[in-house]
XYZ file of C-alpha atoms in Angstrom:
502
model
C -3.019 -3.197 20.615
C 0.330 -1.597 21.657
C 2.484 -1.911 24.593
C 0.639 1.023 26.769
C -2.490 0.898 25.069
C -3.328 -2.785 26.829
C -1.598 -1.459 29.984
C -4.406 1.201 29.961
C -6.867 -1.209 29.112
C -6.055 -3.675 32.118
C -5.791 -1.393 34.173
C -9.029 -0.318 33.433
C -10.699 -3.588 33.350
C -8.589 -4.317 37.121
C -10.816 -0.789 38.613
C -14.165 -2.397 37.152
C -13.611 -6.060 38.440
C -11.911 -5.427 41.931
C -15.255 -2.592 42.471
C -17.705 -5.166 42.331
C -15.492 -7.811 44.348
C -16.517 -7.779 47.883
C -12.915 -7.894 49.420
C -12.238 -5.140 47.460
C -14.951 -2.848 46.234
C -14.983 -0.733 49.340
C -10.818 -0.011 49.761
C -9.199 3.264 48.896
C -6.798 1.625 46.827
C -9.414 0.411 44.540
C -10.095 4.266 43.720
C -6.964 5.272 42.839
C -6.607 2.953 40.033
C -8.495 4.977 37.459
C -5.871 8.140 37.794
C -2.924 6.021 37.227
C -4.564 5.103 34.102
C -5.256 8.291 33.451
C -1.629 9.417 34.360
C -0.729 6.773 31.447
C -2.604 8.320 28.857
C -0.048 11.420 28.075
C 2.738 8.945 27.931
C 1.021 6.464 25.676
C 0.135 9.582 23.409
C 3.756 10.986 23.511
C 4.938 7.651 22.898
C 2.756 5.650 21.085
C 1.273 8.877 18.884
C -2.608 9.873 19.172
C -5.134 7.184 17.334
C -8.987 8.249 17.349
C -9.268 4.459 18.022
C -8.582 5.649 21.723
C -10.569 8.276 22.454
C -13.349 5.961 23.606
C -11.389 4.684 25.813
C -9.679 7.937 27.225
C -13.328 9.636 27.975
C -14.423 6.032 30.347
C -10.996 7.016 32.294
C -12.262 10.494 32.539
C -15.034 9.361 33.885
C -14.538 6.783 35.878
C -11.436 9.499 38.005
C -14.467 11.669 37.839
C -17.307 9.333 40.064
C -14.280 8.704 41.956
C -13.475 12.299 43.144
C -16.964 12.030 44.480
C -16.909 9.325 45.789
C -13.501 9.833 48.069
C -15.047 13.927 48.802
C -18.308 13.196 49.421
C -18.159 9.897 51.123
C -14.297 9.412 51.969
C -14.065 6.258 49.406
C -15.576 4.296 52.584
C -19.025 4.045 51.229
C -21.225 3.913 48.059
C -21.667 6.948 46.015
C -24.841 5.442 45.059
C -26.944 3.729 47.840
C -29.761 2.109 45.751
C -28.761 -1.472 44.686
C -30.688 -2.145 41.822
C -29.568 1.519 40.293
C -25.528 0.852 41.342
C -25.669 -2.474 39.816
C -26.952 -2.044 36.314
C -25.140 1.511 36.299
C -21.753 -0.849 36.744
C -23.675 -3.360 33.926
C -23.768 -0.611 31.490
C -19.971 0.707 32.512
C -18.940 -2.764 31.733
C -20.933 -3.123 28.178
C -18.968 0.688 27.941
C -16.013 0.075 28.029
C -16.430 -3.414 26.133
C -17.683 -0.800 22.549
C -14.329 1.066 24.025
C -12.559 -1.596 22.889
C -14.080 -3.005 20.117
C -12.195 -0.075 17.801
C -8.756 -0.394 19.399
C -8.489 -4.200 18.528
C -10.470 -4.230 14.826
C -8.041 -1.218 13.861
C -5.024 -1.791 15.470
C -1.586 -0.528 14.635
C 0.182 -3.118 12.795
C 3.498 -2.558 12.243
C 4.994 -4.105 8.779
C 6.628 -7.159 9.085
C 10.235 -6.841 8.500
C 11.833 -7.893 5.144
C 13.723 -10.707 4.267
C 16.565 -9.122 2.101
C 19.702 -8.596 3.921
C 19.818 -5.188 2.637
C 18.190 -1.940 4.733
C 15.512 0.503 2.880
C 15.233 3.384 2.061
C 12.428 5.395 1.012
C 12.256 9.130 -0.482
C 9.786 11.277 -2.780
C 10.838 13.894 -6.013
C 8.983 15.679 -8.310
C 9.030 15.051 -11.716
C 6.936 17.586 -14.224
C 6.955 16.561 -17.593
C 7.033 19.668 -19.864
C 6.292 18.148 -23.119
C 2.729 17.057 -22.095
C -0.042 19.344 -20.878
C -2.130 18.114 -18.391
C -5.157 16.572 -20.046
C -7.350 15.862 -17.143
C -7.272 19.333 -15.290
C -8.616 22.711 -16.844
C -5.994 24.449 -17.067
C -4.749 24.801 -20.278
C -0.935 25.865 -19.243
C -0.920 22.685 -16.890
C 1.869 19.857 -17.497
C 1.833 16.428 -16.312
C 2.808 16.479 -12.855
C 4.071 13.496 -11.448
C 5.023 12.261 -7.636
C 7.509 9.365 -7.662
C 8.158 7.148 -4.588
C 11.367 5.226 -4.094
C 12.722 2.289 -2.191
C 15.525 1.286 -2.366
C 18.704 -0.709 -0.506
C 20.160 1.635 1.675
C 23.106 2.566 4.356
C 20.687 2.684 7.751
C 21.642 3.091 11.382
C 20.007 4.528 14.633
C 19.753 8.312 13.276
C 18.233 7.550 10.399
C 14.204 8.208 10.840
C 11.771 5.707 10.591
C 9.136 6.624 7.823
C 5.773 5.744 8.746
C 3.110 4.640 6.248
C 1.686 7.747 5.209
C 2.440 11.017 6.158
C 2.206 11.966 9.881
C -0.199 15.047 9.374
C -2.725 12.338 8.053
C -3.474 14.161 4.641
C -3.455 11.195 2.917
C -5.752 9.305 5.472
C -7.729 12.111 5.659
C -8.499 12.237 1.650
C -8.960 8.179 1.648
C -11.195 8.201 4.331
C -13.536 11.133 2.537
C -13.247 8.955 -0.814
C -14.250 5.802 0.842
C -16.854 7.726 2.943
C -15.960 6.601 6.037
C -15.664 9.842 7.696
C -12.464 12.107 7.672
C -10.918 9.931 10.247
C -11.618 6.105 9.907
C -7.738 5.327 8.059
C -6.014 8.407 10.094
C -4.366 5.987 12.356
C -2.478 4.731 9.445
C -0.220 7.937 9.669
C 1.379 6.485 13.004
C 1.836 2.633 11.462
C 5.831 2.209 11.489
C 7.117 0.678 8.481
C 10.861 -0.600 8.356
C 12.001 2.564 5.596
C 14.452 4.695 6.714
C 13.384 8.462 5.130
C 15.569 9.982 2.649
C 18.938 7.189 3.380
C 21.815 7.003 1.663
C 21.668 4.600 -1.024
C 23.381 1.539 -0.266
C 27.356 1.098 -1.099
C 27.156 -2.461 -1.291
C 26.650 -2.788 -4.794
C 27.815 -0.130 -7.570
C 24.111 -0.342 -9.060
C 20.736 -1.802 -9.145
C 17.959 -3.399 -10.751
C 15.109 -1.279 -10.918
C 11.087 -1.546 -10.826
C 8.728 0.831 -12.023
C 5.195 0.420 -9.815
C 1.990 1.557 -11.075
C -1.042 1.694 -8.845
C -4.322 0.686 -9.079
C -7.246 2.629 -10.500
C -7.907 5.370 -8.483
C -5.151 3.804 -5.952
C -2.078 5.094 -3.977
C 1.323 4.536 -5.044
C 2.215 2.966 -1.254
C -0.408 0.831 -1.589
C 1.527 -2.751 -2.171
C 4.836 -1.088 0.597
C 5.416 -4.748 1.765
C 5.936 -6.029 -1.235
C 8.570 -2.413 -2.144
C 10.511 -2.911 0.652
C 10.986 -6.654 0.392
C 12.163 -6.553 -2.932
C 14.487 -3.173 -1.741
C 15.715 -4.945 1.141
C 16.530 -7.505 -1.849
C 18.648 -5.300 -3.797
C 16.129 -3.253 -6.344
C 15.612 -0.133 -6.457
C 11.481 0.551 -7.068
C 10.026 3.709 -8.376
C 6.251 4.159 -7.329
C 4.194 5.991 -9.841
C 1.503 7.948 -8.318
C -0.470 8.650 -11.642
C -2.093 11.966 -11.154
C -6.009 12.757 -10.880
C -6.601 9.417 -10.781
C -4.914 8.817 -7.177
C -6.398 9.469 -3.868
C -3.468 12.121 -3.830
C 0.354 12.885 -4.655
C 1.452 14.658 -1.210
C 4.951 15.856 -3.255
C 7.819 17.185 -0.961
C 7.016 20.402 -0.494
C 4.156 19.591 0.757
C 2.071 20.562 -1.547
C -0.858 18.060 -1.729
C -3.723 17.286 -5.103
C -6.014 15.429 -4.519
C -7.598 13.176 -7.238
C -10.857 13.682 -8.809
C -13.319 10.224 -8.855
C -16.308 12.469 -9.940
C -14.209 13.715 -12.974
C -13.198 9.937 -13.654
C -15.869 8.044 -13.098
C -17.932 10.513 -15.295
C -15.268 9.948 -17.976
C -15.816 6.456 -17.272
C -20.134 6.330 -17.555
C -19.765 7.541 -21.009
C -19.615 3.331 -21.903
C -21.189 1.729 -19.151
C -24.145 0.896 -21.486
C -22.518 -0.470 -24.009
C -20.412 -2.645 -21.374
C -23.162 -3.772 -19.699
C -25.034 -5.390 -22.505
C -21.784 -7.214 -23.867
C -21.246 -9.001 -20.344
C -25.005 -9.884 -20.733
C -24.749 -11.154 -24.167
C -21.914 -13.148 -22.375
C -24.590 -14.690 -20.499
C -26.723 -15.279 -22.709
C -24.225 -17.706 -25.131
C -22.366 -21.239 -24.075
C -19.721 -20.907 -27.323
C -16.771 -19.911 -25.912
C -15.385 -18.339 -29.373
C -18.349 -16.167 -29.042
C -17.602 -15.325 -25.294
C -13.876 -14.412 -26.085
C -15.045 -12.205 -28.905
C -17.316 -10.487 -26.663
C -14.302 -10.410 -23.719
C -11.948 -8.496 -26.836
C -14.653 -5.677 -27.337
C -15.594 -4.924 -23.838
C -11.183 -4.552 -23.487
C -11.143 -2.113 -26.580
C -15.380 -0.524 -26.646
C -13.982 1.633 -23.360
C -12.390 4.155 -25.232
C -11.644 6.243 -21.562
C -9.717 2.857 -20.187
C -7.827 2.653 -23.156
C -6.813 6.736 -22.702
C -6.314 6.356 -19.293
C -4.246 3.287 -19.744
C -1.974 5.253 -22.419
C -1.718 8.372 -19.965
C -0.240 5.716 -17.398
C 2.082 4.077 -19.839
C 3.550 7.556 -20.955
C 3.686 8.175 -17.383
C 6.464 5.218 -17.327
C 8.183 6.117 -19.875
C 8.741 9.672 -18.750
C 9.749 8.443 -15.420
C 12.214 6.159 -17.185
C 13.793 8.799 -19.129
C 13.803 10.424 -15.593
C 15.576 8.240 -13.836
C 18.321 8.485 -16.323
C 18.447 11.385 -15.888
C 18.559 11.047 -12.128
C 21.090 8.475 -12.510
C 23.717 11.522 -14.170
C 22.946 14.376 -11.084
C 25.129 13.879 -8.310
C 22.313 13.098 -6.025
C 21.766 10.216 -3.703
C 20.710 7.819 -6.960
C 23.777 8.854 -8.542
C 25.142 6.176 -10.738
C 23.238 3.668 -8.607
C 20.023 3.348 -11.062
C 20.905 -0.044 -12.967
C 19.063 1.175 -16.515
C 19.956 -1.857 -18.563
C 17.983 -3.562 -15.821
C 14.834 -2.245 -15.464
C 11.303 -4.188 -14.804
C 7.595 -3.186 -14.833
C 4.777 -4.355 -12.444
C 1.230 -3.171 -11.280
C -1.806 -4.163 -9.623
C -5.384 -3.821 -11.126
C -5.261 -1.335 -13.476
C -1.795 -0.932 -12.898
C -1.158 -4.323 -14.350
C -2.407 -3.069 -17.215
C -0.608 -0.206 -17.513
C 2.626 -3.153 -17.135
C 1.273 -5.097 -20.108
C 1.241 -2.010 -22.353
C 4.445 -0.588 -21.270
C 6.327 -3.473 -22.001
C 4.330 -3.913 -25.394
C 5.186 -0.052 -26.056
C 8.755 0.401 -25.089
C 11.521 -2.681 -24.629
C 13.511 -0.951 -22.085
C 11.120 -2.735 -19.784
C 13.296 -5.659 -19.595
C 10.632 -8.048 -17.240
C 6.888 -7.227 -15.931
C 4.588 -8.385 -14.067
C 0.560 -8.130 -13.791
C -1.166 -8.882 -10.992
C -4.734 -9.083 -11.474
C -5.672 -6.277 -14.359
C -7.110 -7.219 -17.008
C -5.431 -5.645 -20.678
C -6.454 -2.427 -22.023
C -4.906 -0.090 -23.897
C -3.840 0.244 -28.101
C -1.003 -1.775 -28.110
C -2.200 -4.559 -26.629
C -5.529 -4.988 -29.223
C -2.706 -4.676 -31.962
C -0.636 -7.148 -33.165
C 2.215 -6.612 -31.434
C 3.456 -9.316 -28.709
C 5.369 -9.069 -25.318
C 8.670 -10.433 -25.761
C 9.655 -9.876 -22.422
C 9.520 -12.411 -19.834
C 6.125 -11.777 -18.688
C 4.191 -13.196 -15.381
C 0.260 -12.908 -14.289
C -0.614 -13.723 -11.135
C -4.399 -13.979 -10.845
C -6.858 -14.122 -7.861
C -8.194 -17.415 -6.537
C -12.027 -16.552 -7.160
C -11.457 -17.083 -10.763
C -14.715 -16.735 -12.881
C -15.262 -17.638 -17.142
C -14.058 -14.299 -17.865
C -10.896 -14.056 -15.438
C -9.650 -17.341 -16.977
C -10.452 -15.819 -21.281
C -8.348 -12.712 -19.772
C -5.619 -14.808 -18.389
C -5.656 -16.477 -21.801
C -5.510 -13.808 -24.136
C -3.105 -12.539 -21.761
C -0.914 -15.126 -22.031
C -1.081 -15.852 -25.794
C 0.151 -12.374 -25.918
C 3.479 -13.059 -24.848
C 6.455 -15.154 -27.059
C 8.693 -14.421 -24.250
C 9.314 -16.376 -21.272
C 6.123 -16.546 -19.432
C 4.084 -18.082 -16.735
C 0.023 -17.159 -15.598
C -0.383 -17.801 -11.761
C -3.308 -18.182 -9.760
C -3.553 -17.402 -5.540
C -5.990 -19.930 -4.071
C -8.185 -18.116 -1.168
C -7.343 -14.050 -2.635
C -10.110 -11.913 -4.303
C -8.862 -9.274 -6.220
C -8.792 -6.897 -3.625
C -6.248 -8.944 -1.594
C -3.186 -7.986 -3.647
C -2.294 -4.826 -2.046
C -1.386 -4.174 2.400
C -5.029 -3.195 2.926
C -6.107 -6.556 4.736
C -3.061 -6.664 7.132
C -4.799 -3.376 8.378
C -7.991 -4.123 8.524
C -8.502 -7.921 8.705
C -12.029 -7.603 9.813
C -12.999 -6.532 6.276
C -13.137 -10.121 5.736
C -15.760 -10.799 7.772
C -17.619 -8.473 5.154
C -16.088 -10.200 2.096
C -13.836 -7.650 1.097
C -11.111 -9.641 0.445
C -10.614 -13.968 0.790
C -8.708 -15.465 3.687
C -5.350 -15.383 2.675
C -3.597 -14.374 5.256
C -1.690 -11.207 4.686
C 1.450 -12.317 6.533
C 1.253 -15.428 4.230
C 0.636 -13.054 1.582
C 4.175 -11.089 1.709
C 5.885 -14.562 1.087
C 3.704 -15.770 -1.991
C 5.319 -12.079 -2.690
C 8.619 -13.764 -2.084
C 8.552 -16.285 -3.652
C 7.101 -16.023 -7.093
C 7.914 -11.906 -7.531
C 10.826 -11.482 -5.762
C 12.607 -14.103 -7.441
C 10.671 -13.532 -10.854
C 12.720 -10.402 -10.760
C 15.714 -12.263 -8.972
C 16.031 -14.533 -12.955
C 15.518 -12.285 -15.813
C 16.491 -8.967 -13.722
C 19.239 -10.488 -11.687
C 20.441 -13.141 -14.413
C 19.823 -15.828 -10.448
C 19.968 -19.279 -11.569
C 16.759 -20.036 -10.104
C 13.994 -22.259 -10.561
C 11.421 -20.262 -8.648
C 8.661 -22.310 -9.986
C 9.789 -25.445 -8.905
C 10.944 -24.436 -5.371
C 7.953 -22.118 -4.430
C 5.512 -24.433 -5.447
C 6.468 -27.370 -2.862
C 6.382 -24.216 -0.705
C 3.115 -22.768 -1.389
C 0.824 -25.434 -2.883
C -1.958 -22.773 -3.024
C -0.507 -21.242 -5.653
C -1.959 -22.703 -9.036
C 0.502 -23.000 -12.016
C -1.950 -22.770 -14.419
C 0.526 -21.645 -17.747
C 4.263 -21.571 -18.552
C 5.835 -20.685 -22.084
C 9.687 -21.266 -21.100
C 10.756 -18.741 -24.467
C 12.711 -19.501 -27.254
């Protein structure tokens, strides 16, 4: 909890304790403590911002104030409002239970500020709309609808106290509402992320410390959001990278454009597409469990990766998104805006988590302007991967620690597709869902097996040691032996395979 929230809970708890203490229970000043807590509520709302998790304690304080007003008016504060001892003690016990309940939500769903990034640069953030007039939007009914992308960019920035700090999600709560509805949690559940402060400064000037900076394009998870790895983006930006994260329209929680227009994703439509081949995939998975022959299993996994036409179509759409964004960045680099001449487009990397990892693989095969790539725990769908092409660029695969036989087969298939310097790692104590920001915001979910036991702050340190240093080596050309250095510091990261390349 934040400071003023703690003070409010402290005063309220003290009030109940003193009301039960023989020495203080009839002391007049005890009856005025709830008024002090109540006076702090508008200050808390003004300074720290509204969040629904605090509503129960606000109501509780209002109840205490009401009771004390009656107490003072009717008995002058010298006698109990309720004379019957059993009834009075029952109500006091109930009050403690209600206080405990009101304490649960602010503690379990806290407002957590993101950890400071470790690089020497300040971090800026801005968003752009990019419309591909050459591509029709295939996921909407309108025939004249063109592919319309939101791209959010984190970058090394010149920051000062006058530059506003961005919140994690928009202050109006539009993204939070969309995410809550999609997760069937009610429109309020994730709303507090709109008051989480980041380390990014909105629309700050690009740092002049370097003439230009390498670029990394990020592709989000299936039906995810392009801010899902903000901690990683800030770490990269603070170390001298410009990170452009694409919101893949329709197949996303939603795109909130700079002009305020919000276009939600269409999960029902996307899911319906995937249902087309679900029976075939289920049969293939069943066949895998019925054989002990590893070669047969490998062939079945290969078939799974190509049988779902919709996965391949979605990946192809995402790859075209990434290529289009890279084309637009080339134009942006010459238009006189804040990124004029600041984008080093000879040094471009691509990465993504889950479905975004598959996009990074496929884009690396499709366009050699991507000089290095990282797949964060994603399966390799797409026609390019199914072809005879190989990934000649430096490439790294990071897998979760709950690896099973299928994951091992997939990881090996990806690694065998590489001919350049390549790395395959596994992070212990993680599941697929550990590789984004939410484990920091919702630690309690770990109790319900939503993600592994890896501490989210340590996860950012692992990202810094491996992802950052990988790009330092292959985009900046720095002489770093990141595997040796990081392996000593992070024994919970297993180095499965390494190909030094030719």
